[in-house]
Short mmCIF file of C-alpha atoms and ligand atoms in Angstrom, two decimals:
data_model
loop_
_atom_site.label_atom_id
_atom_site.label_comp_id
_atom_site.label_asym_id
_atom_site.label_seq_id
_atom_site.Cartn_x
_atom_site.Cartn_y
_atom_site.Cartn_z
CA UNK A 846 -9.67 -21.24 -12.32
CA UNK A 847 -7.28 -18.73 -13.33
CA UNK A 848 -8.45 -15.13 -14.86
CA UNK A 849 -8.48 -15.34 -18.60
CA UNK A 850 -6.76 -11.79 -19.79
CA UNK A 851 -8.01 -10.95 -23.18
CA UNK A 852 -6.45 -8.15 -24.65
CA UNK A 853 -8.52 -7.86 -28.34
CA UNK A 854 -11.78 -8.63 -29.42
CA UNK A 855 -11.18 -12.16 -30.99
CA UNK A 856 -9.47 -13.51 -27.18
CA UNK A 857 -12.62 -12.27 -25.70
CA UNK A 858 -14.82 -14.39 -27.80
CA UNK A 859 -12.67 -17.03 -27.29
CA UNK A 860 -12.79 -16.82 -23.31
CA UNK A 861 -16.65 -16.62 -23.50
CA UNK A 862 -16.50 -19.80 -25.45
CA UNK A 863 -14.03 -21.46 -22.54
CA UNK A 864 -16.37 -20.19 -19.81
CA UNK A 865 -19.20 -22.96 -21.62
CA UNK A 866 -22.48 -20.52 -20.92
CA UNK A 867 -24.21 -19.29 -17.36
CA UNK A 868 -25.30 -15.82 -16.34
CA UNK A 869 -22.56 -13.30 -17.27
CA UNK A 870 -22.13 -10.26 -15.25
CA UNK A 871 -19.90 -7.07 -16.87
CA UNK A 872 -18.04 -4.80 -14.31
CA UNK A 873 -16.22 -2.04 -16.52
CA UNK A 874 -13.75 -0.02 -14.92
CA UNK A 875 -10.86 1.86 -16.35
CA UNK A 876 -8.59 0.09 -13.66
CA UNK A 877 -7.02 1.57 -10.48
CA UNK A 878 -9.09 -0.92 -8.84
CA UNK A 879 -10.19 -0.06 -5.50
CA UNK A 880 -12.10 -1.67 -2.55
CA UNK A 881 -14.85 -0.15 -4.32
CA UNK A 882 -14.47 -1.99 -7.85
CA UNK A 883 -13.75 -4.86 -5.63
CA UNK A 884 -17.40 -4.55 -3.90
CA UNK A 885 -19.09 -4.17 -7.62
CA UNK A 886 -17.51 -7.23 -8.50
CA UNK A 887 -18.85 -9.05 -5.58
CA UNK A 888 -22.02 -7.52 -5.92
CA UNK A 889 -21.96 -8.72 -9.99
CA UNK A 890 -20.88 -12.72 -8.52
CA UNK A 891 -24.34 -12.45 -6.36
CA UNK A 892 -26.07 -12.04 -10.15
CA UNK A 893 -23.85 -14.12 -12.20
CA UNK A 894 -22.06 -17.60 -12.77
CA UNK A 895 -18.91 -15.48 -14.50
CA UNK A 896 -17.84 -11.90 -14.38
CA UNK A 897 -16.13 -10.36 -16.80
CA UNK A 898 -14.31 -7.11 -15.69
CA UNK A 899 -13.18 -4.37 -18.61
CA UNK A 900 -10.19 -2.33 -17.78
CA UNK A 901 -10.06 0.45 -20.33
CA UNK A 902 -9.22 4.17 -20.01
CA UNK A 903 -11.62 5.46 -22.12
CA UNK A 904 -10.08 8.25 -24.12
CA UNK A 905 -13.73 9.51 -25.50
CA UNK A 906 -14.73 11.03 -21.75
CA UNK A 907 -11.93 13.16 -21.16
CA UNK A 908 -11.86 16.24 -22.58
CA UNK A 909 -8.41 17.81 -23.54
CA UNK A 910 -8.00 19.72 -20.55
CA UNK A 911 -8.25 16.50 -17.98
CA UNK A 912 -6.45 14.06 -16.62
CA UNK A 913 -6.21 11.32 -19.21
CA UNK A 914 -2.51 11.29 -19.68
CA UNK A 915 -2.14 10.81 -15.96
CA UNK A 916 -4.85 8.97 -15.17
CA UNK A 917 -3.36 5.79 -12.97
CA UNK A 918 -2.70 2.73 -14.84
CA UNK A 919 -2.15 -0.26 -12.11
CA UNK A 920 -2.66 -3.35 -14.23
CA UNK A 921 -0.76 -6.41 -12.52
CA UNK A 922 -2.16 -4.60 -9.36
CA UNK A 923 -5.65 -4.69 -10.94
CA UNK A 924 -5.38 -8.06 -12.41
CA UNK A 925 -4.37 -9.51 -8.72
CA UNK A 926 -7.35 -7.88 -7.05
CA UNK A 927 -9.60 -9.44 -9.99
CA UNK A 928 -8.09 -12.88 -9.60
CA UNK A 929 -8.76 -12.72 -5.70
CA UNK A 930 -12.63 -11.63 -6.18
CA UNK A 931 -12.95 -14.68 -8.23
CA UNK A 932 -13.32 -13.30 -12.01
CA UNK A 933 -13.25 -15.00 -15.00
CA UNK A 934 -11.78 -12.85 -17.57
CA UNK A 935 -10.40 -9.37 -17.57
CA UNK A 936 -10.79 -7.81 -20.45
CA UNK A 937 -8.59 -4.96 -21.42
CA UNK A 938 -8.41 -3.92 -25.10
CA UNK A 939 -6.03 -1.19 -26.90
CA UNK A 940 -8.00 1.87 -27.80
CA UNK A 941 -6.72 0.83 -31.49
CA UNK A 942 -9.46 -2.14 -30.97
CA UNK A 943 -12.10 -0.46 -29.10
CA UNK A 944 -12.18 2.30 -31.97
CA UNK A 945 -11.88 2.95 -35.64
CA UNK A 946 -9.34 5.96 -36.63
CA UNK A 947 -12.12 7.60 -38.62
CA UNK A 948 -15.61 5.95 -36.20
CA UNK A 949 -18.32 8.31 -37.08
CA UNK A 950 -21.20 7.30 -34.93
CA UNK A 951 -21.40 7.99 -31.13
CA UNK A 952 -24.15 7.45 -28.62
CA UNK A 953 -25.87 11.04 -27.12
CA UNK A 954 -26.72 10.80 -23.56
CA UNK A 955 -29.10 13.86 -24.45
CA UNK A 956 -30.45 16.53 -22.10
CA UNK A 957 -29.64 14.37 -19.27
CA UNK A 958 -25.75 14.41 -20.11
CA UNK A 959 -25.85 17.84 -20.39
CA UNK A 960 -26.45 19.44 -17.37
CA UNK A 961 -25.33 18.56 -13.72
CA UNK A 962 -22.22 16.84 -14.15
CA UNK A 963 -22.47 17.38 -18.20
CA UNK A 964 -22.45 20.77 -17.87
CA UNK A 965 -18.97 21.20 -16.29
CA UNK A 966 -17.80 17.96 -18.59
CA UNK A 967 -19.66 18.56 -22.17
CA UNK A 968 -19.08 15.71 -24.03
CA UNK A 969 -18.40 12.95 -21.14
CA UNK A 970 -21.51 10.97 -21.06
CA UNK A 971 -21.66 10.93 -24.47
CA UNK A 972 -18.32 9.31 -24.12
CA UNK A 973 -19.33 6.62 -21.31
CA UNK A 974 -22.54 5.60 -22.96
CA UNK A 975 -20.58 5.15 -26.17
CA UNK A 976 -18.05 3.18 -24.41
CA UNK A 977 -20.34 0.93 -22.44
CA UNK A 978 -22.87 0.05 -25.08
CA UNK A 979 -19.82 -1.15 -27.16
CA UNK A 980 -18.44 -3.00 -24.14
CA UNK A 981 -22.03 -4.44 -23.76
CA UNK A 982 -22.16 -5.66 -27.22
CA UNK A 983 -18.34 -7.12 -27.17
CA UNK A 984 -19.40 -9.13 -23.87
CA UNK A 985 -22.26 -9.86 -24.71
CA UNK A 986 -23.52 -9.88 -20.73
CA UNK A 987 -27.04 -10.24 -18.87
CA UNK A 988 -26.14 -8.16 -15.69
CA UNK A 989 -23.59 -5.13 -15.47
CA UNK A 990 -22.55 -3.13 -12.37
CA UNK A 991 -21.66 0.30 -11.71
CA UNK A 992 -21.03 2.34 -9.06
CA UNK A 993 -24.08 4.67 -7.46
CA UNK A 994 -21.19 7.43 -6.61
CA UNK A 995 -21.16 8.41 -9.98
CA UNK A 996 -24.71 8.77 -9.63
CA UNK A 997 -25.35 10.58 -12.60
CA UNK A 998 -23.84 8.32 -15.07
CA UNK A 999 -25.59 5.57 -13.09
CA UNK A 1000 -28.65 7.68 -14.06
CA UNK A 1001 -27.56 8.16 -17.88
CA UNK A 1002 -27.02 4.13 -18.59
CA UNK A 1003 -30.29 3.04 -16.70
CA UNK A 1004 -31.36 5.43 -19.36
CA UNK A 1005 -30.24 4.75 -22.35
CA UNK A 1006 -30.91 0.82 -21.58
CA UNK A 1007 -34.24 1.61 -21.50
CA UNK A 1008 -34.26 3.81 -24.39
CA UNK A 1009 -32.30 1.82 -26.44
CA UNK A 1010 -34.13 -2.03 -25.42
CA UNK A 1011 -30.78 -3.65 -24.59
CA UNK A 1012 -31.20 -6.52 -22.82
CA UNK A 1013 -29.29 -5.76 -19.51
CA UNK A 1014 -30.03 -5.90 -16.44
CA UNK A 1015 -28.14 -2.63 -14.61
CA UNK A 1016 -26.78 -3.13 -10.76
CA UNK A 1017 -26.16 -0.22 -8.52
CA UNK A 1018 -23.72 -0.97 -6.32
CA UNK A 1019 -23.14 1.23 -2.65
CA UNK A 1020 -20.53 4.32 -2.10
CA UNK A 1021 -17.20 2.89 -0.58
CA UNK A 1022 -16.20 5.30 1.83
CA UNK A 1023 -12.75 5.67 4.09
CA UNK A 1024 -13.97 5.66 7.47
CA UNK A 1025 -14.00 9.35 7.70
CA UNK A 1026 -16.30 9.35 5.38
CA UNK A 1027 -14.21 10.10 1.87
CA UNK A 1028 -15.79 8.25 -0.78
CA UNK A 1029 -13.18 5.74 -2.24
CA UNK A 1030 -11.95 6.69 -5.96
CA UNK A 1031 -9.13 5.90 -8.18
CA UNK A 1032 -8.48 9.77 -7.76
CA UNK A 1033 -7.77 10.10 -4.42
CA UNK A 1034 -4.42 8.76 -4.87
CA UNK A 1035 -3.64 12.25 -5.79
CA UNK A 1036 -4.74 14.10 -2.58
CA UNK A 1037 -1.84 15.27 -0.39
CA UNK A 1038 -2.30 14.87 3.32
CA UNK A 1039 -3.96 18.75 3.36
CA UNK A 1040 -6.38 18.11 0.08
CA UNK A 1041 -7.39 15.10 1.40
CA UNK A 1042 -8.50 17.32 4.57
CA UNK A 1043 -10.30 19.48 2.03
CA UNK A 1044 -11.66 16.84 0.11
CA UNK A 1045 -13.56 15.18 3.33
CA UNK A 1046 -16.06 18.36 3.12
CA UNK A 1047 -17.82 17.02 0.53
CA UNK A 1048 -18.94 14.06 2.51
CA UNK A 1049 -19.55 16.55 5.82
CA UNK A 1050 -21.63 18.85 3.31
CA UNK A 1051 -23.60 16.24 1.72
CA UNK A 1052 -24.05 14.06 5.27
CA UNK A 1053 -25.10 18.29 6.99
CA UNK A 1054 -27.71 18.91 3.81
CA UNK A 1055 -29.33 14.95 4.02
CA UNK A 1056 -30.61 15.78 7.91
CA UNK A 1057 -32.50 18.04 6.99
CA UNK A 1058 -36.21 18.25 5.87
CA UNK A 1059 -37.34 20.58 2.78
CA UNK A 1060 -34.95 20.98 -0.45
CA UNK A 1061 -34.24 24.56 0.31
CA UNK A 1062 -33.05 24.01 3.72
CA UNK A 1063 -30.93 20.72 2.42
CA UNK A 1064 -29.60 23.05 -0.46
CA UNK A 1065 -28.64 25.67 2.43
CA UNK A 1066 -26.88 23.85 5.04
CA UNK A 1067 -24.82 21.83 2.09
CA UNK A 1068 -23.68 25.19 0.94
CA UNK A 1069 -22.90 26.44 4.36
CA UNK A 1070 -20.18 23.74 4.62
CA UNK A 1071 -18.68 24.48 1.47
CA UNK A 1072 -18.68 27.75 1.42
CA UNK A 1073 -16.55 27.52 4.66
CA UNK A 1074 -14.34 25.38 3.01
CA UNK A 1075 -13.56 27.63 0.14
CA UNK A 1076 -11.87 29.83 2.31
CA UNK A 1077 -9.72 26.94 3.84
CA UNK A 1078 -5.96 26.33 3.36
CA UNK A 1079 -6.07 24.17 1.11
CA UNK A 1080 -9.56 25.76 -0.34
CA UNK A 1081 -11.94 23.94 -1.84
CA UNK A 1082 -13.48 25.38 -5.16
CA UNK A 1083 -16.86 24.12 -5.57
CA UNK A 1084 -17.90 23.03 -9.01
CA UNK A 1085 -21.57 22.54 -8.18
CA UNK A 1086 -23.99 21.44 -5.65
CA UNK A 1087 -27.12 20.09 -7.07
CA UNK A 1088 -30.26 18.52 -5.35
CA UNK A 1089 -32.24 16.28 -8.22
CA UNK A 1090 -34.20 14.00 -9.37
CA UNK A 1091 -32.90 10.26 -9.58
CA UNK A 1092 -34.50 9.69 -12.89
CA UNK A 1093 -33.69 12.86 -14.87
CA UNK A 1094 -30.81 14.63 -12.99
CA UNK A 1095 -33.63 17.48 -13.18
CA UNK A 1096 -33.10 20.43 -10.26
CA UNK A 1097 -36.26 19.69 -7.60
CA UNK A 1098 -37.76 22.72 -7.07
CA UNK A 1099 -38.09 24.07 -3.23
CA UNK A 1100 -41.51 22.55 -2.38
CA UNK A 1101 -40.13 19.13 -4.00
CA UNK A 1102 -41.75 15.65 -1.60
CA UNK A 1103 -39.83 12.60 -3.15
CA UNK A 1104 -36.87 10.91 -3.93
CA UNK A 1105 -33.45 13.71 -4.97
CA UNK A 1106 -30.19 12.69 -4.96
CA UNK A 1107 -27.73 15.62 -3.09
CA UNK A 1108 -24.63 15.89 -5.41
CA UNK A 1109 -21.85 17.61 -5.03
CA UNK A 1110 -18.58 18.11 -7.35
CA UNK A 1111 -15.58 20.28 -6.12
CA UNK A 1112 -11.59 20.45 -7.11
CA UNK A 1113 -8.73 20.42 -4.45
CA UNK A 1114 -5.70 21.86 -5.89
CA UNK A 1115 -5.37 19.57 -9.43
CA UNK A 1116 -8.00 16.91 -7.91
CA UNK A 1117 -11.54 16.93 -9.20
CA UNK A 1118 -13.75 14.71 -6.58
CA UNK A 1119 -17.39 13.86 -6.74
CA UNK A 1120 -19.89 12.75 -4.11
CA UNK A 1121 -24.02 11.83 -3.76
CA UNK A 1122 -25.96 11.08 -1.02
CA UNK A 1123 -28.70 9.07 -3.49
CA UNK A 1124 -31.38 7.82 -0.71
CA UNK A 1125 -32.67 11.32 0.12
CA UNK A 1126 -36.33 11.28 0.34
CA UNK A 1127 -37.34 15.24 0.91
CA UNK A 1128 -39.86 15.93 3.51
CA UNK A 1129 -38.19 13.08 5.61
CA UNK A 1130 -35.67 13.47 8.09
CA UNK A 1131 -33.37 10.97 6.76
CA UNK A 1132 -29.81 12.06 8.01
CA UNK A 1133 -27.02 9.63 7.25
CA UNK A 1134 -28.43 7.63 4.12
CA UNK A 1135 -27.68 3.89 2.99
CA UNK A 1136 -25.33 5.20 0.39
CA UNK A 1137 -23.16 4.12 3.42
CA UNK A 1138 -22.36 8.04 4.42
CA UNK A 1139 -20.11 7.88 7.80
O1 PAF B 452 -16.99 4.62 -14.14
C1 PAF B 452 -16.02 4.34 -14.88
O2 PAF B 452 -14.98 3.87 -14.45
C2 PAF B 452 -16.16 4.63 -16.36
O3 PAF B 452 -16.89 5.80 -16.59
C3 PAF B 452 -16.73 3.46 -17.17
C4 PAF B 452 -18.16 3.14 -16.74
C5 PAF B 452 -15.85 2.24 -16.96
C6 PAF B 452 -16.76 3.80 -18.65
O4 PAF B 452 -15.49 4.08 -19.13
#
């Protein structure tokens, strides 16, 4: 069967009404699909009779000073990558139809959006939560995937699904890395050959900080990589580099024993990358992680 493309509201309900019921599976994306959108979507068909995949560039997470304008918009790329992962209907709305000119209500991803990641981008989780419960009540699905390298907004929706009851079960689907290690994003695309050298220190740091044992010596030898990098050509300017806890997206403390993700967030020239190792378990040596860490 061909992919249905619904571009508003009313074509989606009608391509949920062709489909004739089954387990539906949600993959939102804002497009520039990747190997690693492509691996979600697989990872939704294991969980689902149909998958729906949303391709929207959701103006309510950028904040004026980001890349929104230029953020890459592939569609007939994207829509031939969908049809050859086997999905049902791609839907892609207009902002006019995903929101009102004078909406009033937005979702708050709380404490949790506000530090870590939220701290460097105030207002962005409020945006994605307020983006993906509306996408979860236009589709209407039982399963939805997202990606575990943006850990924290992994974290955030787990969250508010529990908080808020919806009915949804959440998939975390593995890192996608380059064979040297680079986590796959729709951002890379604007590394030059030298960023994309910086840009592979994020993986090095985060892969150097998992070996090791305690949370002060993982916090250490992270650093140590970074820090050397900052004084590259091209440098690397670190944003943060945060050790936490899965759930909250708290800071462990020193003496932590459990389960922290190592994140890391850092700009090369105009680029702003992100990276996790998620499967740390402190006080175990656990080196190179299932988050599939070259
Ligand atoms: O991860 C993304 O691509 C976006 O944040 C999402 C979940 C599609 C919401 O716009």
């Amino acid at each position: 069967m061909d992919v249905i493309v619904a571009d508003d509201r009313a074509a989606l309900d009608a391509a949920r009404g062709e489909l004739g019921g089954g387990r539906l599976a949600l993959v939102p994306t804002m497009g520039a699909l990747h190997e690693g959108h492509r691996s979600l979507i697989r990872l939704a068909r294991e969980h689902a009779d149909h998958v729906v995949v949303s391709i929207f560039v959701n103006p309510l997470q950028f904040a004026p000073n980001e890349d929104f304008s230029r953020y890459p918009r592939t569609f007939d790329a994207d829509l031939d990558a969908c049809a050859a992962e086997g999905v049902s209907v791609v839907f892609a709305p207009a902002a006019e139809d995903m929101y009102l000119p004078d909406r009033q209500v937005t979702i708050s991803a709380g404490t949790m959006g506000a530090i870590v990641e939220g701290a460097f981008r105030p207002g962005h989780f409020d945006g994605v939560l307020t983006v993906v419960n509306k996408l979860f009540n236009l589709v209407r699905p039982d399963v939805a995937a997202f990606g575990r390298k943006d850990a924290q907004q992994l974290a955030v929706i787990r969250r508010m699904v529990l908080d808020l009851n919806l009915p949804i079960e959440i998939l975390g689907g593995e890192t996608v890395r380059e064979p040297d290690g680079l986590a796959l994003s729709s951002r890379n695309r604007y590394l030059s050959a030298g960023d994309r050298v910086a840009a592979l220190t994020l993986s090095r740091a985060l892969r150097e900080g998992a070996a090791r044992r305690n949370a002060a010596d993982i916090r250490r030898a992270a650093l140590a990589v970074l820090e050397g990098a900052a004084h590259a050509d091209p440098p690397l300017a670190l944003d943060y580099l945060a050790l936490v806890d899965p759930l909250t997206f708290a800071e462990v403390p020193d003496d932590h024993a459990g389960p922290a993700v190592l994140a890391v967030a850092a700009r090369v020239g105009d680029t702003r990358l992100i990276d996790n190792i998620d499967d740390i378990v402190v006080g175990t040596v656990v080196g190179a992680g299932g988050s599939g860490v070259a």
